[in-house]
Coordinates of C-alpha atoms in Angstrom, one line a residue:
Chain A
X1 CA 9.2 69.0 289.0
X2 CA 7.4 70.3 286.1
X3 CA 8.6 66.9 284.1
X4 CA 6.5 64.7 286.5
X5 CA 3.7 66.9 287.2
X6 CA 0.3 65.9 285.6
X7 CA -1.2 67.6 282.6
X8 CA -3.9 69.9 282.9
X9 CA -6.3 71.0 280.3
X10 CA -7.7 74.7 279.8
X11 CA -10.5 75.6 277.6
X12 CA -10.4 78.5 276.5
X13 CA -12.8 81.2 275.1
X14 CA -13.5 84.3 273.3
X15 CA -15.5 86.0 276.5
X16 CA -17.2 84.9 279.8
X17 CA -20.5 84.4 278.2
X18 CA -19.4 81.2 276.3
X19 CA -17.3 79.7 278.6
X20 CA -19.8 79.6 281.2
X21 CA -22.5 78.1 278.6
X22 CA -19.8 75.2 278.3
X23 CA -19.7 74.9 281.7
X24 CA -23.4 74.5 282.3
X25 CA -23.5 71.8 279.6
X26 CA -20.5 69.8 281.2
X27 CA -22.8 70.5 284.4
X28 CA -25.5 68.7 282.6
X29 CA -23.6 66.0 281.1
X30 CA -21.7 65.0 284.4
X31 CA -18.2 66.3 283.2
X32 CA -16.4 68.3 286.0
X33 CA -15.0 71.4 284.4
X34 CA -13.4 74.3 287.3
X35 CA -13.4 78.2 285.8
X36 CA -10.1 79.0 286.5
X37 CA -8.1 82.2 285.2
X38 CA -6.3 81.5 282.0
X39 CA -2.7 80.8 282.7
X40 CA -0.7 84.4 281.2
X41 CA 1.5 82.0 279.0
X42 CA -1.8 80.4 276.8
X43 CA -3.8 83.3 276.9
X44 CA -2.2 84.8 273.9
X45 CA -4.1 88.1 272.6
X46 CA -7.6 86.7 271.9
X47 CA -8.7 84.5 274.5
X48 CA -10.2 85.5 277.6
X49 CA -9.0 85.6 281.1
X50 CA -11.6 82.7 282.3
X51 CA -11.0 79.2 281.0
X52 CA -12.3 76.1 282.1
X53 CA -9.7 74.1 283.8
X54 CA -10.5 70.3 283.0
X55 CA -8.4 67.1 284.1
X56 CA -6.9 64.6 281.7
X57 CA -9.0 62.2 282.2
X58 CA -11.8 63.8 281.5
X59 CA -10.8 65.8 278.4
X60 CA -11.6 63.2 275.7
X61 CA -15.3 63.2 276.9
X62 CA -15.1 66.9 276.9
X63 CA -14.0 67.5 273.2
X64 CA -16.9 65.0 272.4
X65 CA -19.1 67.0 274.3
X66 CA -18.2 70.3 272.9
X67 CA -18.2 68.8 269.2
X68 CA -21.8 67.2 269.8
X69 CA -23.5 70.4 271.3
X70 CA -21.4 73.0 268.6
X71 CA -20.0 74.5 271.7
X72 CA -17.9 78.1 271.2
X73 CA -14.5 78.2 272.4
X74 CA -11.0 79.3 271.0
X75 CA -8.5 76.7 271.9
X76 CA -7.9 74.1 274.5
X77 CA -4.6 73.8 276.1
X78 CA -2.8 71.0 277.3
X79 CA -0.5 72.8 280.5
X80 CA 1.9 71.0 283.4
X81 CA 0.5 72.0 286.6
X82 CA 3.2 73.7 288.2
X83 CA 1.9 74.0 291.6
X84 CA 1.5 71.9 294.7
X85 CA 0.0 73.5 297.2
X86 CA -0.8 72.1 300.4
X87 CA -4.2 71.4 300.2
X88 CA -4.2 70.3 296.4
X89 CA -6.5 72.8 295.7
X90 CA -5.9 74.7 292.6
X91 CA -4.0 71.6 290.3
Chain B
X1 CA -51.3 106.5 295.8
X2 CA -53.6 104.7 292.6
X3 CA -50.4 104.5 290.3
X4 CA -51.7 104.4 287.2
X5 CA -48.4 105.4 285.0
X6 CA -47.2 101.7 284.7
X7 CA -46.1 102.8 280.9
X8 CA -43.1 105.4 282.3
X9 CA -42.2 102.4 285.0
X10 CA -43.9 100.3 287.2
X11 CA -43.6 101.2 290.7
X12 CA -44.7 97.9 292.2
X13 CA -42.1 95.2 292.0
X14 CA -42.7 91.9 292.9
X15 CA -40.3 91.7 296.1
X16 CA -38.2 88.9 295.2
X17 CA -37.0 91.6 292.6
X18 CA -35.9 94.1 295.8
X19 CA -34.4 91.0 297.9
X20 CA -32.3 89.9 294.9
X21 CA -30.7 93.1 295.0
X22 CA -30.1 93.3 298.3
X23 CA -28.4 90.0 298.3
X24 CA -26.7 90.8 295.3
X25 CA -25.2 94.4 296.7
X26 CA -23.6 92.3 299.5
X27 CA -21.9 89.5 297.8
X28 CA -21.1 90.2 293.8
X29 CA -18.1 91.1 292.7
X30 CA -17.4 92.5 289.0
X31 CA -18.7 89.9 286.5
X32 CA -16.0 88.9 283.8
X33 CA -13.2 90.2 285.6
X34 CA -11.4 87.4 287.4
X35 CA -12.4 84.3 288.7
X36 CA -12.9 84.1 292.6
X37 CA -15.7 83.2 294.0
X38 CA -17.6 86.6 294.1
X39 CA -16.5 87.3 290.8
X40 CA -18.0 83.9 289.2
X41 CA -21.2 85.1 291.4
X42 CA -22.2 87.7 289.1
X43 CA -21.3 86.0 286.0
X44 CA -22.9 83.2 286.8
X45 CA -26.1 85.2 287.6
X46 CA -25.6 87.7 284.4
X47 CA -25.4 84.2 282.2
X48 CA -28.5 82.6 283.9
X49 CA -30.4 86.2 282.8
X50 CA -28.9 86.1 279.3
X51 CA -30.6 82.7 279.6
X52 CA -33.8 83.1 280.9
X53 CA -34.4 86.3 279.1
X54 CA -33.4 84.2 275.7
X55 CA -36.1 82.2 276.3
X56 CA -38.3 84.3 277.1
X57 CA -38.1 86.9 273.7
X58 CA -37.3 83.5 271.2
X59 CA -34.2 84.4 270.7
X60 CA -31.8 81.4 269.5
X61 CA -28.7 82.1 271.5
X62 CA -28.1 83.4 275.2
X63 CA -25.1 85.3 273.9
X64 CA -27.0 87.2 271.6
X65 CA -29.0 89.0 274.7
X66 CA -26.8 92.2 275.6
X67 CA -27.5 94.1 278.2
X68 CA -27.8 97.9 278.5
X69 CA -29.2 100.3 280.6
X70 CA -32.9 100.6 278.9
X71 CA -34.1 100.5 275.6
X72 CA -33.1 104.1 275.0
X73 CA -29.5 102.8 274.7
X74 CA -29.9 99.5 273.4
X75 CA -32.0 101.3 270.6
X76 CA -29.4 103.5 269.7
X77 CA -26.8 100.8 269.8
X78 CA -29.1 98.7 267.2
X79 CA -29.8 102.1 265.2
X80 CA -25.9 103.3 265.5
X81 CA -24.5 99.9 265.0
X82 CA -26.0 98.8 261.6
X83 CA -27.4 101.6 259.6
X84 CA -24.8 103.1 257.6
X85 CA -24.0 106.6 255.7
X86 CA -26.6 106.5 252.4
X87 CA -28.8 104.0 253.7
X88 CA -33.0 104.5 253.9
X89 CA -34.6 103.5 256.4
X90 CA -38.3 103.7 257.5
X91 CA -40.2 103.8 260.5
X92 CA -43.3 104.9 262.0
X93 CA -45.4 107.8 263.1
X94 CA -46.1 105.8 266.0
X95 CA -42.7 106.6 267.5
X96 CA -41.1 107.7 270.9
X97 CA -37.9 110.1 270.8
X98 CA -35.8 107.2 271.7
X99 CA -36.3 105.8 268.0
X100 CA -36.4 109.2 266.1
X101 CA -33.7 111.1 267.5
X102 CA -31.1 108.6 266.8
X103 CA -32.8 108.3 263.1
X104 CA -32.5 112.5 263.0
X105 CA -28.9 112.2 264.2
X106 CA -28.3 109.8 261.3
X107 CA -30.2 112.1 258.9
X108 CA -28.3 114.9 260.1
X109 CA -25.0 113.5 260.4
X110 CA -24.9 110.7 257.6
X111 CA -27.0 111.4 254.9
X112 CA -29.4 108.5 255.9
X113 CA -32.8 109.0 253.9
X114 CA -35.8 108.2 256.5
X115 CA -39.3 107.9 255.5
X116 CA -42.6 107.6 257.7
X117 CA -45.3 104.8 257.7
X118 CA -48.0 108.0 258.7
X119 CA -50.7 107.8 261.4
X120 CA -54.7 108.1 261.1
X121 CA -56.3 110.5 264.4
X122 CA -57.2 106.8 265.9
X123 CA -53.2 106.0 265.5
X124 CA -53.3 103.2 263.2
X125 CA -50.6 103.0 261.0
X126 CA -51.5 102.8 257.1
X127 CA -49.7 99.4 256.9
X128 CA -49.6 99.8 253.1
X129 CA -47.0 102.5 252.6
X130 CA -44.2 100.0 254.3
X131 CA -44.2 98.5 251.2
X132 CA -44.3 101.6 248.7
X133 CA -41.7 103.0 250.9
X134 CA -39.4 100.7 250.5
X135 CA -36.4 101.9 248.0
X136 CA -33.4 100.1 246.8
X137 CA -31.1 101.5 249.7
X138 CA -33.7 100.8 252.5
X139 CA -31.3 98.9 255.3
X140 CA -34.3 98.6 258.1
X141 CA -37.3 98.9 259.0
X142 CA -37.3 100.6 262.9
X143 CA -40.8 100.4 264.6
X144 CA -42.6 100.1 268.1
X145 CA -44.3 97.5 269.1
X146 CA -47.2 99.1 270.6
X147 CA -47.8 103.3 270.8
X148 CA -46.4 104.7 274.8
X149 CA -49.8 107.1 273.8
X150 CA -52.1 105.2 272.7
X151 CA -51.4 101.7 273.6
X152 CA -52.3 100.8 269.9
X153 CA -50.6 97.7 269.1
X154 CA -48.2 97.6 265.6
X155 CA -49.0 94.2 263.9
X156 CA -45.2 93.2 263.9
X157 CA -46.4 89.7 261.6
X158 CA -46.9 92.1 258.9
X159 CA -44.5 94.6 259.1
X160 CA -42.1 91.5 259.2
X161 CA -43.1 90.4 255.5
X162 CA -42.2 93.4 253.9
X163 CA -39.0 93.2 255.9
X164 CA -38.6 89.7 254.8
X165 CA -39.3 90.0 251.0
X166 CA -36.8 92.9 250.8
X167 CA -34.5 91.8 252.7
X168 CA -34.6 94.4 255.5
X169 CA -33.1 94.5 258.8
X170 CA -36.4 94.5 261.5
X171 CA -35.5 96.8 264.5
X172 CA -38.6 96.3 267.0
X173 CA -38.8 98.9 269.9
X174 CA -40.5 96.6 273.0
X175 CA -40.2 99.0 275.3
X176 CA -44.1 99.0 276.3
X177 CA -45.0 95.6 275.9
X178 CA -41.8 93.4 276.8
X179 CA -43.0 91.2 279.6
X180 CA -46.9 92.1 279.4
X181 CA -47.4 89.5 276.6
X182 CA -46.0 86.7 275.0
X183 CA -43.2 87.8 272.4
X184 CA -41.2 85.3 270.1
X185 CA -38.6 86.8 268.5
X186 CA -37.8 84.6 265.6
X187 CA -41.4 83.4 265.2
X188 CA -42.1 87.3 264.4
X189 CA -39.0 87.7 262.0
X190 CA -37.8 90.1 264.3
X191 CA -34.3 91.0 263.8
X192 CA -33.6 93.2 266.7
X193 CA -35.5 93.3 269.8
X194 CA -35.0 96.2 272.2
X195 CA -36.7 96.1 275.5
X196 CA -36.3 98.0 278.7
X197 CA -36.5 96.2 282.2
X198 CA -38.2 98.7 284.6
X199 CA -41.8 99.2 282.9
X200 CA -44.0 96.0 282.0
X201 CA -41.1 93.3 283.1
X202 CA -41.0 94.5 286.6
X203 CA -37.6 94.8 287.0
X204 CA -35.3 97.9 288.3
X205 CA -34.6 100.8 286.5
X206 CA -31.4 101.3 284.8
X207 CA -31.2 97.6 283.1
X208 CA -32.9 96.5 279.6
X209 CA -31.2 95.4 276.5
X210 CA -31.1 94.0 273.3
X211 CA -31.6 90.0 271.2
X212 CA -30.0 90.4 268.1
X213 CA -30.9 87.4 265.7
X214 CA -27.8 85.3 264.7
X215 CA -25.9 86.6 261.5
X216 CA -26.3 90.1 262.2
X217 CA -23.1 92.4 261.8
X218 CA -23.4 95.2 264.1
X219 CA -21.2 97.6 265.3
X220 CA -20.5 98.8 268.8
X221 CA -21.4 102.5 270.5
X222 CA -19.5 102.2 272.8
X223 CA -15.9 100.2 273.1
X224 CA -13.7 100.3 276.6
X225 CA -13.0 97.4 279.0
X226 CA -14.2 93.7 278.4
X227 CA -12.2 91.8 281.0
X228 CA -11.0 89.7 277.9
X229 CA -9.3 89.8 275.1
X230 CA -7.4 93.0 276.9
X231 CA -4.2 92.8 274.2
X232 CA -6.4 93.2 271.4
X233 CA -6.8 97.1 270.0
X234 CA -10.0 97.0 269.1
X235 CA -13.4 95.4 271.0
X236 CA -14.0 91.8 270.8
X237 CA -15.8 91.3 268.0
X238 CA -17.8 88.6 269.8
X239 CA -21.2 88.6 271.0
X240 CA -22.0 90.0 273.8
X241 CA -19.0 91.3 275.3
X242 CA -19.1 93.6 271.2
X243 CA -21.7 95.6 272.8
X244 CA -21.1 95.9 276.9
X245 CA -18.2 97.5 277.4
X246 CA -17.4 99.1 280.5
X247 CA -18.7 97.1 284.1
X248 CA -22.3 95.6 283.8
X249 CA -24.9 96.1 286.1
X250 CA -25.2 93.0 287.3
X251 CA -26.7 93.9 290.6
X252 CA -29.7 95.9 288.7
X253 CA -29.6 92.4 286.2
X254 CA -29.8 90.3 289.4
X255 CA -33.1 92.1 289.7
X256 CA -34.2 92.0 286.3
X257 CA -33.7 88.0 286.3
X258 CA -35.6 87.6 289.9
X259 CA -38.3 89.5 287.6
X260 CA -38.5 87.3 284.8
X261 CA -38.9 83.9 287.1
X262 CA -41.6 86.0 288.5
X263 CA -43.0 86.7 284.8
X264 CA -42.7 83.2 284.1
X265 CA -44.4 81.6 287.6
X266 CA -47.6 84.0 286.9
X267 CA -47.0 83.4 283.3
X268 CA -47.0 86.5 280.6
X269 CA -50.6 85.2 279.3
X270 CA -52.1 85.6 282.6
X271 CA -50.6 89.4 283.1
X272 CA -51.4 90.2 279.7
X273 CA -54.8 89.1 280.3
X274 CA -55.4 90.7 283.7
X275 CA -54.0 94.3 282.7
X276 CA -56.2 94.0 279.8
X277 CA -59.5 93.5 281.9
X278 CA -58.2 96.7 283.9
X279 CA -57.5 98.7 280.8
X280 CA -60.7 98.2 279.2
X281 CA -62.7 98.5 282.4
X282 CA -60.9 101.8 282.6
X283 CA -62.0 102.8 279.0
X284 CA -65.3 101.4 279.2
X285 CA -66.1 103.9 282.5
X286 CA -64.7 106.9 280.8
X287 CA -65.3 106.7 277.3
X288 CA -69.0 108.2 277.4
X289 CA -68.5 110.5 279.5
X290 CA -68.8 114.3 278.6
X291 CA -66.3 116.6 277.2
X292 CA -63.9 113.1 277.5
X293 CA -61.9 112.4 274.6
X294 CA -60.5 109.0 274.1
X295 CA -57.4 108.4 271.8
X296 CA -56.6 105.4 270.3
X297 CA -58.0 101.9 268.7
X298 CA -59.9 99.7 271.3
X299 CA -61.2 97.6 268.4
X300 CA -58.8 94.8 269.4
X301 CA -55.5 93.3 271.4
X302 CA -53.7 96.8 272.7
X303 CA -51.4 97.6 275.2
X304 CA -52.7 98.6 278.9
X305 CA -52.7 102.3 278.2
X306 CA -55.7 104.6 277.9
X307 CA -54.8 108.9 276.8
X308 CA -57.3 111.0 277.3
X309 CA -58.3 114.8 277.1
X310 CA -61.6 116.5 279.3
X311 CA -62.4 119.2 277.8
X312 CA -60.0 121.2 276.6
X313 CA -58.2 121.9 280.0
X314 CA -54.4 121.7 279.6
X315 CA -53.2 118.0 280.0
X316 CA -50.7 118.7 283.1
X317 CA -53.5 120.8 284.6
X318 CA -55.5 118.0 285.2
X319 CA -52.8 115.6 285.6
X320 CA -51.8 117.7 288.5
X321 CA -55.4 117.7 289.8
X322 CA -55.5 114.0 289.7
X323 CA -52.1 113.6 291.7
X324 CA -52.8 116.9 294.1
X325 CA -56.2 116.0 295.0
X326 CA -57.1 112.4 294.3
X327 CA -53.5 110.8 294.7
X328 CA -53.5 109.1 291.2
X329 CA -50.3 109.3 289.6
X330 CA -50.9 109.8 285.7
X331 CA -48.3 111.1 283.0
X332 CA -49.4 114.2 281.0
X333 CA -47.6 116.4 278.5
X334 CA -46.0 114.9 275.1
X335 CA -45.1 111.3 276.3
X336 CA -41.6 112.0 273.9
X337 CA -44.4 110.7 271.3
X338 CA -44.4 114.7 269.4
X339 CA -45.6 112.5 265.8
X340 CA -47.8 110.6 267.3
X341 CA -49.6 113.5 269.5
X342 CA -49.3 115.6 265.7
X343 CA -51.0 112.4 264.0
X344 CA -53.8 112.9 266.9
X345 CA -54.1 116.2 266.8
X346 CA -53.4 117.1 270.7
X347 CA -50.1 118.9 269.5
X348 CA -50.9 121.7 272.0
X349 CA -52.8 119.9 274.6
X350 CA -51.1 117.0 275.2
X351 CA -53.2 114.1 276.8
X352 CA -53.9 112.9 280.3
X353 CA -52.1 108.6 279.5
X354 CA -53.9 106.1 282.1
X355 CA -51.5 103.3 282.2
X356 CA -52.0 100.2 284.1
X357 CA -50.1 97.2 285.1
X358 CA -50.3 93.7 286.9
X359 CA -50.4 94.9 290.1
X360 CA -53.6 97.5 289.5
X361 CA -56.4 96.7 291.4
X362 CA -60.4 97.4 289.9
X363 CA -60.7 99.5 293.4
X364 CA -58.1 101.2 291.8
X365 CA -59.8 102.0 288.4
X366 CA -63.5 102.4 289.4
X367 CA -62.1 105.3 291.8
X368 CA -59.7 107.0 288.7
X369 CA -63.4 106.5 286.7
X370 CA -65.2 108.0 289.3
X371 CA -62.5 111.0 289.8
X372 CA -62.3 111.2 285.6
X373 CA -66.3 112.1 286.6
X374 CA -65.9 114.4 288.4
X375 CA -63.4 116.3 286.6
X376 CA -66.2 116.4 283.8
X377 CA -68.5 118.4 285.7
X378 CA -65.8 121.2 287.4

């Protein structure tokens, strides 16, 4: 299932503070960006437990974005979404 | 009640502060820990005060805005966190306790050398000893930016340009005049500004912080739970969650940021202006009177504060007159100020501090002259 499931793409961050400062300037810029809690597996030791949760097609626009405005972050991670649930609500 | 001690805390909030609170208390959850809705409440509404309160000091970066619970604290985490073991460092006579005993502490404990820019009896500072203070070890220059006793102001423009040409860290205490005048951090050359919320910015007690300019190394006072980085043995070394470990009280920040929009719709010229009408009315109706003694400089820009002795009855006595018969609420005693009150020579007395704020009235002052009067005469 995991094969065929679309990709998902987490930002993530070094604390709160700066992921939400991405978020407003996504806001601003139109690009839809969901806080989300980082996914155990990508979180490694650093990052924080909020990440920005963006969709594929939108991800391109959002590296731009972040390289324009010198955005912080620590990674961004490209993850299968590995849940349907019935209302399509978290993937 | 005339409550004229706006320089311990202002009593009058604007109410959008109180209702921000209240809504807050019923619907925030723990900010950066987690991500459900109630969660992402609070951060959200810490972030847009890191924001507003960014723009509001001139500091470059919302994250560089931490949050503590007054300036006491975020003074000792600037003083703590970046003056080391053999350093000097200078300050001023002009000083509350909450910059001095962290510099004694350091004296005490790490050999720090600390020096004092001295005091005249009208509490100017003699701004020419900053510079022939200054040694090869001097790390910072820590000073208020206007006296809790005499509402003199300290020209930070100048102190800033010995900072500058030595290369010292600026550690500015705005405890008494953050949000009763316009203050730009970065246009000052302020390295570290420490404010508190409760007194001039209106906001509730128990919140304040600290702008740190960007490059500073600093490290924390306290280290504990960040809500990230939680595999990691030491604290994240990035700003701000460096400095704010343990919860945040964002329900208390909630308050302080419903303060600053109020700050910023009245506008900090306008307050600035008005408490200084008040103030000087205030000294202008008391200052001849007999056996009144007036401390300070009124020569130019101050902050709203007028100390004064009558006579030489005991400051508390007649502090408690004033609040026992007239209902005006006044602070007496040593105002945590004991080099200042030395500098002024009312050591043993103490002095009678008038302090006034946005929400002051002139009914108010012309009845704290008229009761000043009659004290005179008893």
């Amino acid at each position: 299932m995991a094969g065929q499931a679309e990709l998902n793409y987490y930002i993530l961050f070094a604390n709160y503070t700066h992921g939400l400062a991405l978020q407003e300037q996504l806001r601003k810029e139109g690009l839809p960006a969901r806080i989300a809690p980082t996914p155990r597996s990508i979180q490694g030791e650093l990052s924080c437990g909020m990440s920005l949760l963006v969709k594929a097609e939108y991800i391109e626009a959002v590296r731009q974005s972040i390289v324009r405005n010198q955005a912080e972050y620590y990674d961004i991670v490209e993850m299968p979404c590995q849940i349907q649930p019935r209302r399509n609500k978290f993937c | 009640m005339i409550y004229l001690d706006n320089a311990a805390t202002t009593l009058y909030k604007p109410p959008q502060v109180a209702d921000a609170m209240m809504q807050a208390l019923q619907v925030m959850g723990n900010s950066s820990r987690g991500t459900h809705s109630s969660s992402l409440n609070a951060a959200h509404t810490v972030y847009a005060a890191r924001v507003k309160l960014a723009e509001l000091f001139g500091c470059t970066r919302p994250d560089h805005v931490v949050f503590t619970c007054n300036a006491t604290e975020a003074l000792n985490m600037a003083i703590f966190g970046l003056i080391s073991r053999g350093d000097h460092v200078i300050t001023t006579d002009l000083e509350h306790n909450s910059v001095l005993r962290p510099l004694y502490r350091l004296v005490d404990e790490q050999a720090v050398d600390l020096d004092f820019v001295s005091a005249d009896q009208a509490g100017n500072l003699n701004y020419a000893e900053f510079e022939k203070l200054v040694r090869p070890n001097t790390k910072a220059i820590v000073c208020t930016h206007a006296s809790n006793l005499t509402g003199n102001l300290t020209d930070i423009a100048k102190i800033s340009d010995v900072a500058a040409a030595h290369g010292l860290i600026l550690i500015v205490d705005g405890a008494q005049t953050a949000g009763t005048r316009p203050i730009n951090m970065t246009e000052l050359g302020i390295d570290v500004l420490c404010f508190t919320g409760h007194k001039g910015m209106m906001g509730p007690q128990g919140t304040g912080g600290l702008c740190l300019r960007e490059g500073l190394e600093i490290r924390p006072l306290k280290v504990g739970g960040s809500g990230v980085q939680s595999y990691s043995r030491v604290q994240p070394p990035q700003l701000p969650t460096l400095l704010e470990a343990g919860t945040l009280n964002a329900h208390g920040i909630c308050g302080l940021s419903a303060a600053v929009d109020y700050l910023n719709a009245v506008g900090l010229q306008a307050i600035h202006e008005k408490e200084t009408v008040l103030m000087r009315r205030f000294y202008e109706g008391v200052k001849h009177l007999p056996n009144v003694t007036v401390y300070g400089n009124f020569c130019g820009d101050r902050a709203a504060i007028v100390s004064l002795n009558v006579g030489d009855y005991d400051s508390g006595v007649v502090a408690d007159v004033l609040s026992e018969e007239y209902d005006i609420a006044t602070r007496p005693g040593a105002h945590c100020a004991p080099r200042m009150h030395r500098a002024l020579g009312t050591e043993q007395q103490g002095a009678v501090r008038f302090s006034f704020s946005w929400f002051n009235t002139e009914e108010e002052i012309d009845r704290a002259i008229q009761v000043v009067k009659e004290l005179t005469v008893c």
